[in-house]
Each structure stands twice: as C-alpha cells, then as structure tokens.
Short mmCIF file of C-alpha atoms in Angstrom, two decimals:
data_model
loop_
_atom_site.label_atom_id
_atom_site.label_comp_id
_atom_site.label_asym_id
_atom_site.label_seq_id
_atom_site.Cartn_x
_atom_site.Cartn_y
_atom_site.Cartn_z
CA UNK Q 1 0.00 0.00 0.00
CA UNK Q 2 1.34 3.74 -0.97
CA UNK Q 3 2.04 5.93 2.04
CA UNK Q 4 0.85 9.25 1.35
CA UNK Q 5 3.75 12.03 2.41
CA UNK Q 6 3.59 15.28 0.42
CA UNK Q 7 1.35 17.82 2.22
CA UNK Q 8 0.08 18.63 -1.49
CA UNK Q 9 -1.70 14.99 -1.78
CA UNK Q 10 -5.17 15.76 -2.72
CA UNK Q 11 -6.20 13.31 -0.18
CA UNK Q 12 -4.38 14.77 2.49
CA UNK Q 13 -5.98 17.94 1.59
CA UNK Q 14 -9.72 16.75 1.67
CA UNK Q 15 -9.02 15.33 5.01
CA UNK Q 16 -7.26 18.22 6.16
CA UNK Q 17 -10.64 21.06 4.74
CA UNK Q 18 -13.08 18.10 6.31
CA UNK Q 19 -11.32 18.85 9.84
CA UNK Q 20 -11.24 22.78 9.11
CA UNK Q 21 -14.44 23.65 7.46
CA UNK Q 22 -16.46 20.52 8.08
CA UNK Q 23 -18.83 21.65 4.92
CA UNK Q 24 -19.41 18.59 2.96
CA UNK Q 25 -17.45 16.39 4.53
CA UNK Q 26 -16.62 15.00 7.87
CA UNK Q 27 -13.78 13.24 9.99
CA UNK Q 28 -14.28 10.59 12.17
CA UNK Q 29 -11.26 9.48 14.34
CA UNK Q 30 -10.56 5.85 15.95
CA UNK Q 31 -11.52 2.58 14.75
CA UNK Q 32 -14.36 2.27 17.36
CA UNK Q 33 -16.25 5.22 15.79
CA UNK Q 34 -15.59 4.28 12.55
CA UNK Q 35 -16.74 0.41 12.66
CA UNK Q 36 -19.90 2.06 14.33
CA UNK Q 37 -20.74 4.47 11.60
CA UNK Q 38 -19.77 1.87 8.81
CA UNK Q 39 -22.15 -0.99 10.94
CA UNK Q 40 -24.63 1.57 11.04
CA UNK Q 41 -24.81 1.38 6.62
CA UNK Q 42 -22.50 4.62 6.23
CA UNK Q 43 -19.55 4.47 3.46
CA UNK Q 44 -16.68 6.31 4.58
CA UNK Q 45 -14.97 7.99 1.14
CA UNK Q 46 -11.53 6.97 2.15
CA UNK Q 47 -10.19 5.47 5.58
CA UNK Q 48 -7.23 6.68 6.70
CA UNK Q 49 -4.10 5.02 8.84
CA UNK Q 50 -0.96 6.09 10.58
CA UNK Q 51 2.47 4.53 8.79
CA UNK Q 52 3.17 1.31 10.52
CA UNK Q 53 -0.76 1.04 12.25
CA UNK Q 54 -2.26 -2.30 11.50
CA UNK Q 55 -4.42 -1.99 8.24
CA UNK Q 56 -7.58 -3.09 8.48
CA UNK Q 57 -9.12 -4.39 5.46
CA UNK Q 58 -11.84 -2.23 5.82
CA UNK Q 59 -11.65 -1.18 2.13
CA UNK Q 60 -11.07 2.73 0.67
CA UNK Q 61 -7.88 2.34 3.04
CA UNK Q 62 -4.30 4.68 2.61
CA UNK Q 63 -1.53 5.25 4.66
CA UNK Q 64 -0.08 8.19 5.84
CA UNK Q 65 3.18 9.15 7.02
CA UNK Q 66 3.32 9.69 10.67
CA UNK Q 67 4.76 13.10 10.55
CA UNK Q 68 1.77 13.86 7.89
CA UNK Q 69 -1.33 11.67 10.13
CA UNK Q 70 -0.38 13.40 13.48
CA UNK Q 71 -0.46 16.78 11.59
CA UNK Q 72 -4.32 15.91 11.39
CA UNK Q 73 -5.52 13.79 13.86
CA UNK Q 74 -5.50 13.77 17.67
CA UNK Q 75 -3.69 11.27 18.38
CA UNK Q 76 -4.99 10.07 21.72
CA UNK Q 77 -8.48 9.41 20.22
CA UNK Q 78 -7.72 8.32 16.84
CA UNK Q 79 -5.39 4.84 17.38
CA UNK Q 80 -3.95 5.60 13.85
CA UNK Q 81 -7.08 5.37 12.14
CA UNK Q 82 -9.05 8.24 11.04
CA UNK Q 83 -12.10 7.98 8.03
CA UNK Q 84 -13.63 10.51 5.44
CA UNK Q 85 -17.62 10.44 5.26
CA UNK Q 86 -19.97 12.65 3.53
CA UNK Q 87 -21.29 15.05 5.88
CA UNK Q 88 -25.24 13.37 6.38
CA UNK Q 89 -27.96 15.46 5.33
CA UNK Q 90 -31.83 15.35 6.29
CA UNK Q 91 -34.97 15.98 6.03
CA UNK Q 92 -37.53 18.39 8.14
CA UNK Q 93 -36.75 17.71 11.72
CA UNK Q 94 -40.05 18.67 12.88
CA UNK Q 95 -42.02 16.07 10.65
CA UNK Q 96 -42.60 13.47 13.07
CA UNK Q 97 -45.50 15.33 15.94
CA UNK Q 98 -44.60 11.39 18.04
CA UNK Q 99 -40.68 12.42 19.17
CA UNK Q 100 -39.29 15.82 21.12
CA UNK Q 101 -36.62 17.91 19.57
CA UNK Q 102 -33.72 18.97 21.76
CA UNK Q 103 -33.04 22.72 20.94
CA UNK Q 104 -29.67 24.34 22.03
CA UNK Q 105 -29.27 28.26 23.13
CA UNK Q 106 -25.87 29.55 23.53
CA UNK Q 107 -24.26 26.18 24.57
CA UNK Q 108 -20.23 27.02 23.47
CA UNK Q 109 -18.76 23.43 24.82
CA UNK Q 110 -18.69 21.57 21.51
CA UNK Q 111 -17.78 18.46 23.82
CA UNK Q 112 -21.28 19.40 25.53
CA UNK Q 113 -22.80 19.40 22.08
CA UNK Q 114 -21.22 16.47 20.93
CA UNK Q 115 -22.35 14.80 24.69
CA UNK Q 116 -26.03 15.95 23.71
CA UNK Q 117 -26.18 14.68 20.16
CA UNK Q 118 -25.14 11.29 21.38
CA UNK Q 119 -28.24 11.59 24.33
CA UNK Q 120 -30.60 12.56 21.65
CA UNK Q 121 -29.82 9.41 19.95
CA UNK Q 122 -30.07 7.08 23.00
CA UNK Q 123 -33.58 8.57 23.89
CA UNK Q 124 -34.80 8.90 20.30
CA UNK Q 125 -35.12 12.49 19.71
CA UNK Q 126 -36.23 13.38 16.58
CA UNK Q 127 -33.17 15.96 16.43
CA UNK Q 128 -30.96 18.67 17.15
CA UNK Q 129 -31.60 21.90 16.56
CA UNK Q 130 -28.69 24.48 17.00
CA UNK Q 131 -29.72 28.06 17.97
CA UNK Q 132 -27.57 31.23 17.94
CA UNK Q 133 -24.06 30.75 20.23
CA UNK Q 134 -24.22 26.66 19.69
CA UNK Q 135 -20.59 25.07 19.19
CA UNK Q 136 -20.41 23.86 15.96
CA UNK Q 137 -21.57 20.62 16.47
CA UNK Q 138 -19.51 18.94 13.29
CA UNK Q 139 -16.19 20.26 14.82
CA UNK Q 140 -13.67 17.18 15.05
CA UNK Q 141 -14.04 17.90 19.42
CA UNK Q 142 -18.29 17.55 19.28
CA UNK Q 143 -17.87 14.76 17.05
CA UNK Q 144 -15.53 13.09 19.02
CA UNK Q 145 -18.80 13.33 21.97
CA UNK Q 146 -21.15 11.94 19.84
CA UNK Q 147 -19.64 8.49 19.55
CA UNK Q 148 -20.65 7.89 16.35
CA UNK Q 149 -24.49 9.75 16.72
CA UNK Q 150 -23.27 12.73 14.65
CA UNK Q 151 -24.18 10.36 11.73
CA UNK Q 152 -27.47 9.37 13.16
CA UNK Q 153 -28.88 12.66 14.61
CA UNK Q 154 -30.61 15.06 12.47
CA UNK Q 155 -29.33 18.59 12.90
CA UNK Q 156 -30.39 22.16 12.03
CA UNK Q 157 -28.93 25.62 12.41
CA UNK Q 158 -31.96 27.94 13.38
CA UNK Q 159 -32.52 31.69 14.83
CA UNK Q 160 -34.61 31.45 17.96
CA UNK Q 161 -37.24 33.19 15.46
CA UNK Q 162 -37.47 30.38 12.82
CA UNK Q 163 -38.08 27.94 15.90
CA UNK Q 164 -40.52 29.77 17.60
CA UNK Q 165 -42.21 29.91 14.00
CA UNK Q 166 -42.81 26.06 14.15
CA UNK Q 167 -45.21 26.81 16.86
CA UNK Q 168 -44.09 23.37 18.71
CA UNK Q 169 -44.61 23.36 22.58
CA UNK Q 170 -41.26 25.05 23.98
CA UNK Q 171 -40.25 23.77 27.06
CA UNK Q 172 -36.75 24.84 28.97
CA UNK Q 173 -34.24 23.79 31.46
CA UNK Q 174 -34.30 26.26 33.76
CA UNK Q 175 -33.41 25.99 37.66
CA UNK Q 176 -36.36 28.40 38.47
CA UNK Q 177 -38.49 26.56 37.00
CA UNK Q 178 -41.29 24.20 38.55
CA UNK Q 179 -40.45 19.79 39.13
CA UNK Q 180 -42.39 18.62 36.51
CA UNK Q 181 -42.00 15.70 34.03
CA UNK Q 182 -40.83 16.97 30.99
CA UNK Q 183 -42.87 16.14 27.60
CA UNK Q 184 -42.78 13.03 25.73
CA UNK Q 185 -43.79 13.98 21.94
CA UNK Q 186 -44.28 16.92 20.30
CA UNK Q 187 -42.27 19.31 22.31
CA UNK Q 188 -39.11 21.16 22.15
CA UNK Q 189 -36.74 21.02 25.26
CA UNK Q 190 -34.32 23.89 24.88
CA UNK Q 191 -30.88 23.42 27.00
CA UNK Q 192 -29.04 27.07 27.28
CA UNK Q 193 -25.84 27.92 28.48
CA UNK Q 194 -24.83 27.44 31.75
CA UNK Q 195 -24.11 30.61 32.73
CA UNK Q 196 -27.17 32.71 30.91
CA UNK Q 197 -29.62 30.24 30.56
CA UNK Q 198 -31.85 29.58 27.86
CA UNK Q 199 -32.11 33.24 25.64
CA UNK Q 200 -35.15 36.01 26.77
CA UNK Q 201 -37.31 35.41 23.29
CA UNK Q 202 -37.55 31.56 23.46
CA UNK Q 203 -37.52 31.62 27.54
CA UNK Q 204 -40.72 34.05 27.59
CA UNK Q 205 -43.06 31.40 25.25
CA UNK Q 206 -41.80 27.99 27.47
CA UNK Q 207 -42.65 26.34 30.08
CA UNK Q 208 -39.37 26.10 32.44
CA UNK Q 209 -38.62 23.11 33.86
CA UNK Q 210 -36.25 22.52 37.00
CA UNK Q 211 -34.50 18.70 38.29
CA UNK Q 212 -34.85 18.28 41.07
CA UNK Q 213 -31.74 18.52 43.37
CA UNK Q 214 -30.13 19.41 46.79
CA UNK Q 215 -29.23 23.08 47.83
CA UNK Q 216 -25.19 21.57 48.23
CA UNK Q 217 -24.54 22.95 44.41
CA UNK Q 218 -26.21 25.81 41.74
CA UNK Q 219 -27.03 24.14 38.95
CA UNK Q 220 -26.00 21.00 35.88
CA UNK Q 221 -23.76 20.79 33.68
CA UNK Q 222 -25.80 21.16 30.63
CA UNK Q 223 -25.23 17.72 29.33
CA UNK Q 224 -25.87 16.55 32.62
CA UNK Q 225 -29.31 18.53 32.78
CA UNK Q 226 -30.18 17.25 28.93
CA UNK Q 227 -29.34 13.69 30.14
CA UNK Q 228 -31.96 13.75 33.03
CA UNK Q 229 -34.85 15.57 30.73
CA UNK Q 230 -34.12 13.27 28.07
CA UNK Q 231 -33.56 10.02 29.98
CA UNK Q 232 -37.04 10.84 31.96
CA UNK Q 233 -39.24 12.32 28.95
CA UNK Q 234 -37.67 8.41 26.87
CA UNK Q 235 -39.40 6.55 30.33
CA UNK Q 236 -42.52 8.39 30.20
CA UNK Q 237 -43.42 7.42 26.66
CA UNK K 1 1.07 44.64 45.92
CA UNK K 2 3.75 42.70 45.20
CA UNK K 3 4.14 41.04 41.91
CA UNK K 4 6.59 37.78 42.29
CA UNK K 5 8.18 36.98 38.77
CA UNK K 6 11.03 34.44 40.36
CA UNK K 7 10.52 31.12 39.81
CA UNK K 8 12.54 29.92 43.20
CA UNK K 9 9.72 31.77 45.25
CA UNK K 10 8.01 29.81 47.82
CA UNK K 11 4.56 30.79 46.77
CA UNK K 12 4.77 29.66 43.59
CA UNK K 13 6.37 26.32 44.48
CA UNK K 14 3.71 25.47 46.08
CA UNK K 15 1.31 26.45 43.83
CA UNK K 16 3.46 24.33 41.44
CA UNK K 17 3.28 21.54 43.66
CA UNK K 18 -0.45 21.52 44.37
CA UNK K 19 -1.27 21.30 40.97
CA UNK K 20 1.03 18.71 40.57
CA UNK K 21 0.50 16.15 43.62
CA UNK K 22 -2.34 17.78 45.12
CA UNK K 23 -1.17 15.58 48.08
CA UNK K 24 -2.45 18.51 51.16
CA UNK K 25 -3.49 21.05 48.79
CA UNK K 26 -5.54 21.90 46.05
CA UNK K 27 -5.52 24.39 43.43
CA UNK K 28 -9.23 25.60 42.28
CA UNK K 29 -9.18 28.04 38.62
CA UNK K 30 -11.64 31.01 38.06
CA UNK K 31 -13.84 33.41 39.74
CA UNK K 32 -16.20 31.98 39.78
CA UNK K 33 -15.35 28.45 41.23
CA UNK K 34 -13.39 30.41 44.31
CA UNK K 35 -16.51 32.48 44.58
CA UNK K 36 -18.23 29.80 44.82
CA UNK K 37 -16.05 27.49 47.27
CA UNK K 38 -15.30 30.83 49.54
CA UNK K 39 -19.20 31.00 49.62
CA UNK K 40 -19.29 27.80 51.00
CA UNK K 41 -17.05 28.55 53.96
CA UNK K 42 -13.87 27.37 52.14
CA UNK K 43 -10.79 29.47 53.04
CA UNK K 44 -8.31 30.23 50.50
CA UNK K 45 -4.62 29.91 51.78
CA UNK K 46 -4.04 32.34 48.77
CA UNK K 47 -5.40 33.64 45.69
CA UNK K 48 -3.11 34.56 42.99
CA UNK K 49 -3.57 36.87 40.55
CA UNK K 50 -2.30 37.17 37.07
CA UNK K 51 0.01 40.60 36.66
CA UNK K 52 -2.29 43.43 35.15
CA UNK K 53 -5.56 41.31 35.84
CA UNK K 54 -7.81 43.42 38.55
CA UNK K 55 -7.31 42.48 42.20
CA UNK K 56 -10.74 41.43 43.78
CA UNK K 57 -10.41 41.91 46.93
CA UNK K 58 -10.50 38.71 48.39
CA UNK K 59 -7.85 38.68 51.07
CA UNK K 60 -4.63 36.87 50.69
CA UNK K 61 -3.79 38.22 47.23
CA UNK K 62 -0.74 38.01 45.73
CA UNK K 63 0.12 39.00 42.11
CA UNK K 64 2.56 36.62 40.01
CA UNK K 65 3.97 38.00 36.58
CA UNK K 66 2.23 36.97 33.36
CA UNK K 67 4.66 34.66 32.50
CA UNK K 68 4.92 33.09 35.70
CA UNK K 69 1.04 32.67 35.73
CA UNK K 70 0.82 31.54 32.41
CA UNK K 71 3.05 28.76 33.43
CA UNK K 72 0.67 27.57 36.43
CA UNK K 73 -2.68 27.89 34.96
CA UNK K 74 -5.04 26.87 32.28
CA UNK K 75 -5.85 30.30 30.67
CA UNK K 76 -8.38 29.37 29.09
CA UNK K 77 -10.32 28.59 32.43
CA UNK K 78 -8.37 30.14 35.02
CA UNK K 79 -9.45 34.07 33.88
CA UNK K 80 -6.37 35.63 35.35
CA UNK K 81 -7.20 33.76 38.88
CA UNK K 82 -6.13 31.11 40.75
CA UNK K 83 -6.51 29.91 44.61
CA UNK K 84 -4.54 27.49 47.08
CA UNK K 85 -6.93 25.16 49.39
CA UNK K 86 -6.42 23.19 51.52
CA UNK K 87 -7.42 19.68 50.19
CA UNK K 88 -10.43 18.91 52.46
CA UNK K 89 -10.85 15.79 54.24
CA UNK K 90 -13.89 14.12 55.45
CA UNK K 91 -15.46 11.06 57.69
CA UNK K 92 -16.66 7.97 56.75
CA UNK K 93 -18.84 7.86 53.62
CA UNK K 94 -20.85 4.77 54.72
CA UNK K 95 -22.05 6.54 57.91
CA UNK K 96 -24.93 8.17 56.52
CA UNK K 97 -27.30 5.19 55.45
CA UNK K 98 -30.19 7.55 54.55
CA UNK K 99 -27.80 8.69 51.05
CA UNK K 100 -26.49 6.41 48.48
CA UNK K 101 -22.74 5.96 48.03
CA UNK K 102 -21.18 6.47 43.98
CA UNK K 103 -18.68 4.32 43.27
CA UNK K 104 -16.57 4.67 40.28
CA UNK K 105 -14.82 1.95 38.67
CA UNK K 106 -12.12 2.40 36.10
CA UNK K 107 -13.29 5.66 35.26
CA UNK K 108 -10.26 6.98 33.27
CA UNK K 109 -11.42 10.60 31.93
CA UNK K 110 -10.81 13.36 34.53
CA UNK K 111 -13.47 15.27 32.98
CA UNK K 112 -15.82 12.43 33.59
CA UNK K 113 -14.96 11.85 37.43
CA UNK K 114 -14.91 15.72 38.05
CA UNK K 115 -18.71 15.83 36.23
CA UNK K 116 -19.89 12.97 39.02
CA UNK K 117 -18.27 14.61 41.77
CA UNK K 118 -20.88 17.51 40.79
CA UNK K 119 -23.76 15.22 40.69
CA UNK K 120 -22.96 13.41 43.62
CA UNK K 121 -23.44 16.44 45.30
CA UNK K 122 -26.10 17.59 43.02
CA UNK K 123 -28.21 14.57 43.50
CA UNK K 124 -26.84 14.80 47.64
CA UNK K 125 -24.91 11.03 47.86
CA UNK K 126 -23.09 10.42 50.67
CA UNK K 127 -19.74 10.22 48.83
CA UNK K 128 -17.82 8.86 45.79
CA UNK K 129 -15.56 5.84 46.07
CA UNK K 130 -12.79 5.94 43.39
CA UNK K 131 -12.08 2.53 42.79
CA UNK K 132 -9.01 1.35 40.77
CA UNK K 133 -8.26 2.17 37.52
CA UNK K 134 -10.69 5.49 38.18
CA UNK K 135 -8.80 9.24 37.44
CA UNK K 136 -7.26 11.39 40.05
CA UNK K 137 -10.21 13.12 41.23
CA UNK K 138 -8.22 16.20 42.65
CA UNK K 139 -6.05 16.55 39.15
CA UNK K 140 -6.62 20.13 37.88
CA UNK K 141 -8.98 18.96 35.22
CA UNK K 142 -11.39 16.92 37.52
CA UNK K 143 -11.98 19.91 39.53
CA UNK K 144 -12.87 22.46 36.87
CA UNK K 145 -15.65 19.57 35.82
CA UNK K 146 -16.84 19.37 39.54
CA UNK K 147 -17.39 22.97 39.81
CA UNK K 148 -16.31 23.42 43.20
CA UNK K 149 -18.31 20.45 44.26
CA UNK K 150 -14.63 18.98 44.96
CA UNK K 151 -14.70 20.60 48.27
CA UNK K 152 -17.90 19.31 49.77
CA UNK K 153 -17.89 15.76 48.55
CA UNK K 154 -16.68 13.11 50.80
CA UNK K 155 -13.83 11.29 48.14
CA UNK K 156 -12.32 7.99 49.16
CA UNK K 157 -9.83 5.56 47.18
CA UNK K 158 -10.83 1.95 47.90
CA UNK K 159 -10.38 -1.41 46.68
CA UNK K 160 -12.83 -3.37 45.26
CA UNK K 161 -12.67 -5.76 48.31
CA UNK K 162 -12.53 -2.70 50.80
CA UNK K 163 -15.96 -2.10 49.31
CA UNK K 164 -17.09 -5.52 49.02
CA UNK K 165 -16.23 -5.89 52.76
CA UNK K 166 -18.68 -2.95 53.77
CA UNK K 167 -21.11 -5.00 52.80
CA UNK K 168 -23.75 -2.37 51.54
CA UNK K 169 -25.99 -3.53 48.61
CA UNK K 170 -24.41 -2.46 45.43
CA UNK K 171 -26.06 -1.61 41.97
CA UNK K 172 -24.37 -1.76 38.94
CA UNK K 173 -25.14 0.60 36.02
CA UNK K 174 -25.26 -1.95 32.94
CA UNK K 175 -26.63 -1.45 29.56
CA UNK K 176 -27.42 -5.08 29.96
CA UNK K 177 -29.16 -4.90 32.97
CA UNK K 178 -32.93 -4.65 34.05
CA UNK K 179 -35.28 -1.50 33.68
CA UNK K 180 -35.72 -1.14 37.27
CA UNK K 181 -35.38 1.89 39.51
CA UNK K 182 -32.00 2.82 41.48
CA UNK K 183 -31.72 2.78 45.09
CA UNK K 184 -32.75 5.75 46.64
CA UNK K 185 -30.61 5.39 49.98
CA UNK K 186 -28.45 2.78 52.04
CA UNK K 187 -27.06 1.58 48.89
CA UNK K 188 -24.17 2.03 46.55
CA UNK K 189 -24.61 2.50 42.77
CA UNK K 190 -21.04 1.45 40.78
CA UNK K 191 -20.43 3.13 37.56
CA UNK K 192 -17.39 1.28 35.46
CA UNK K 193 -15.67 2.40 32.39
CA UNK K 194 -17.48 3.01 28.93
CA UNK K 195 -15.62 0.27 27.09
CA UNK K 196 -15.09 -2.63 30.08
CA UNK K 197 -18.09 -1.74 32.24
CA UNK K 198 -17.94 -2.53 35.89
CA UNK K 199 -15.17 -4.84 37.06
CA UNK K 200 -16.06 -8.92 37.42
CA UNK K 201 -15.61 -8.69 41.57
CA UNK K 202 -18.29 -5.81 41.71
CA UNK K 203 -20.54 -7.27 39.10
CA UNK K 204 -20.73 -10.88 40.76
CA UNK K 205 -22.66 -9.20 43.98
CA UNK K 206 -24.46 -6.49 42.44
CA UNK K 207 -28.14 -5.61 40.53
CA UNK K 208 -27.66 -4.81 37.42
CA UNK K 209 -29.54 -1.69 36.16
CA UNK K 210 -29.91 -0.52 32.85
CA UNK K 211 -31.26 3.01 31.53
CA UNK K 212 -34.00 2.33 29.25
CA UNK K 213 -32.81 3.86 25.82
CA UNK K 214 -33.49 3.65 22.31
CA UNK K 215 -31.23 1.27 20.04
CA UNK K 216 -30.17 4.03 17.68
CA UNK K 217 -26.94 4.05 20.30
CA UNK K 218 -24.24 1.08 22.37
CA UNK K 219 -24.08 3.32 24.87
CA UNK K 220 -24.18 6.47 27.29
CA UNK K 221 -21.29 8.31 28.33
CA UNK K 222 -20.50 7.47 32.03
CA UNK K 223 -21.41 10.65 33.27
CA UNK K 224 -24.66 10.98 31.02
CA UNK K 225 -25.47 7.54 33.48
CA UNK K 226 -24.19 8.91 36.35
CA UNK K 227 -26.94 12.01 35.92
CA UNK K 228 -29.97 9.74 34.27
CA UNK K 229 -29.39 7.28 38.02
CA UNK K 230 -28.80 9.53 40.62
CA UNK K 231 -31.16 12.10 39.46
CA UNK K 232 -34.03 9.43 39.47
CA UNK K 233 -32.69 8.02 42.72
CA UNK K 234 -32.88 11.35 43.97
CA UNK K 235 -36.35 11.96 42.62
CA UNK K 236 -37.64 8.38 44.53
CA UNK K 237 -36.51 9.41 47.97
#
C-alpha cells in the first residue's frame, strides 16, 4: 500500500478542509467510531491510517506518514485510524409530531454538544436543533462526543425566530423553573448555556422546567441537565 | 502589591506543587469556582492573581507575573485567577445510610470523574468511592468539571474488596441490565468504564440496572449515566 507524504496529496488535503471547514465532509477518528458508523450502513470515502498502524481491510484504506497523520488527527483518540464520510444530510426535523426535539441556546462546549447529540440518539429524539451561540456541532471535538451519533442525529442551524415559527410546545431547562415531568412527543426542550440560561425570546413562550436537586450545588452541567430531561421524557413514553 | 516573577519563590512552588501532587493542597481556577467554594465557607490559603488582571479583593492576594502565571494555569479557564486550598478531608462515607454511596470503577477521563463529583453532590450522595483504575479526582482537570463540588464531597480511594467488605448492597449501572429503579438510599450504585463496564468482583454481587434507551446508540457516556441514576434516585426518595 502507498504511504501518502507530500502535504500537497489531494487526499491529504480533503481530510485536512473536512477537519477545518467541516462543509461537505466530515472526519471521524478511531476505529471504534468508525466500525460504528460503517455498521450503522455509512460508506466512509476513504479510511485513513498512521504509517506502521495495522491496516484493516476495511476497504477505501491509505496510509499516511506519521509526521503527515499526526499533523491531522489527535492522536490520543484516533489509534492511527481516522475515516472521510460525507457530511449526512436530512430531512424536516419537525415532521414526526410522536418524538421531542432537543433545541440548544448559547451552549459554546462543543464536547457538551457532541455529549447531547449522542443523548438525543439514546432517547430517540427526533433531532438537534442548533440556535444562535451553539458550538459547531460537526467540529472534530463535538464529534468526538457523539460516539458515532453525529451520523445518526438530524441537525439544524436555526434563529430562535425560525423555531418559535414552528409553533411546537417550547419547554426549557431552567433551575427556576417548577419539578415537573418533561414532555414526551411533540415538544421542544431547549438546553441554554450554563451561565445565561436559555435566551429572553424563546424563555418568555416555554414552560421552564427545573430537576430536582439538593441546595449543596447551583445548577448541571448542561449535558448533565439534557441527560436527566431526556432520559425521563424516553421513560414516560 | 507585590508582583513575584522568580521562579525559586516559595509561593509559587507550592502552587506548582499543588497542581502537581495535590497531596495537602488543592488548586481551584476562576472566579467563579473560588466564589463559589469561599461561599461555602472554604478558606483560601491564597489567591493569585495574574500581573495586570484586577485584584478582587478577596484577602490573601498576591500578584505573580504573566509569565509566571501563564506557566501555572489553564488560561483558558483560570481568567487571570487562581486559589490554594487546603485539600479537604472528610469522615466515613458509609455513615450516613439515609444517602447512596457512587462508586466509580475504572473511570479513566478526569473530565468524567470531576462531572460525578458535581452530581454526587447535586443529586446529595453520601460520597464517591474511586475505585481502581478510576482518574485522580483532585487533578486540575477533575476539579474544573466538579465545579467546586470537589470541596464538599466526601472522596475515598478503595479497593474493590474494601468495598465488598462494607457490605452495603451495590447496583451496577449496565446497559445489559434490568429497567428497574435505582436505590434511593443505604445503597451504593457502581459506575465502570465506557468500554469494560464494571469490574467482574463488583458485578458478581451487584443488581444490574440498565437506563432504558433507544437502540439508535451502544451506549451512554458514564457521566450521562451517572446524571440519568442519581437524578431518578434522587427523585424516589
């Protein structure tokens, strides 16, 4: 197999804008990630290892030099295997009225958003949807959260104007707000920043919800509060 | 005030050392996690300032060059500040059998153990048992994700038969477990590491429980368990 070591390799340079710009085209790092993604029916374009790593027969495979693969990749999380995919594209988040949507306001962690996308996954959300002040939730660090989900989850950049214009139930995390159950279908759960909260214009048409908890600390992580809302509003279906 | 730009000072040794052994003392980053912890009755031994960054008043402040600063602290998180605690030290976890006990089990992220320090206290548990194989919950990056929960949560490193012998009745968070509710006091809930799960010694004794979740994912991050359990537990008492 050729080994890839001239920075001007066209390959090199796809992999390299995917990281960057993330616009078409995606990177996925480690070889647990990527035999998820290609076990869940996704085709990476080209799968990527370290000189001297183990191939791994998994087709679409090149080397690179190490001095060239650790220019890309972290090399803690990717084990000397890194893979190419189309970005995923999808349809209208809000078509099916049976699942909630998970909305995020302001939330700059991309691990956080990367932590979320994977939790709307496990309790079947119908998506993501990415207000003003979200991480960018295809950044190689949010993708890296996901475990994989970033292929799964349907995502969608939105003002806080376009959402409130689907005239779903808005519901938000909020540690003012009253112990009650979240919703199960047909709702939005909005998760702002830690710090500010969920933004004035989506906070003054939803009902705030609060967990639950002792006086000993303030308030959640955000992934923390998403994976309580979510976990509970999954149960109550 | 005084700004110390020699590396040889005392001060800064220290500082140095807590951050590095964290063995009697601790070293928390930010305003607003030494707000926080000073709000709580937590007395700084000192609070360092970054050279140039506005003094705040807090007593015991002492002003290190940038460089010098820069060469202690995480910039990113620290915002110019930095304190020196002492690194607290508590009672028996077990003695409380009205709260449930976290035990951690080959939890290798920092970030992970620092986010379950914050919901132990959160969700009000007695304590978290670190386990081997489980981070240094007192390394710099545990304590930024506890949020100053570090200081109020009873921490103990155990063996697995040092738990085993205390003879509580021990729950195991397993994705191939039954849909049952957690504990909601006397008990302790084990957590083990995203890939191996809890260890074989733990497992043999313990209920299994499983988060009910979709199939669209393997898995939840540890942490995203940790909150989905002891929030629920919490919610039962």
């Amino acid at each position: 197999m050729k080994t890839i070591s001239s920075r001007q390799n066209a390959l090199f340079k796809r992999v390299r804008r995917a990281i960057d710009e993330h616009a078409e085209e995606i990177v996925m790092e480690g070889p647990k990630a990527i035999d998820d993604a290609i076990a869940n029916g996704w085709k990476p374009i080209a799968v990527v290892g370290r000189e001297g790593a183990p191939v791994r027969g998994l087709g679409g495979e090149v080397l690179l030099s190490a001095a060239l693969f650790d220019s890309l990749a972290s090399t803690v999380t990717s084990q000397g295997v890194i893979a190419l995919f189309e970005r995923p594209s999808f349809g209208d988040l809000f078509a099916d009225r049976d699942r909630i949507i998970v909305a995020l306001d302001g939330v700059q962690d991309p691990g956080n958003v990367g932590t979320i996308v994977r939790l709307a996954a496990a309790f079947d959300a119908g998506g993501v949807v990415l207000l003003p002040g979200t991480a960018d939730a295809y950044s190689p660090k949010s993708i890296r959260a996901s475990a994989g989900a970033i292929l799964t989850v349907p995502l969608a950049s939105m003002t806080g104007d376009e959402l409130l214009a689907r005239d779903w139930p808005l519901f938000a995390a909020d540690a003012n707000g009253k112990a009650i159950d979240p919703p199960s279908r047909g709702a939005v759960i909005v998760f702002g920043s830690e710090g500010d909260g969920v933004s004035p214009e989506i906070a003054e048409g939803a009902t705030r919800i609060a967990i639950p908890m002792s006086k000993r600390i303030e308030s959640l992580n955000v992934a923390s509060s998403a994976a309580v809302l979510l976990a509970r509003s999954y149960a109550l279906r």
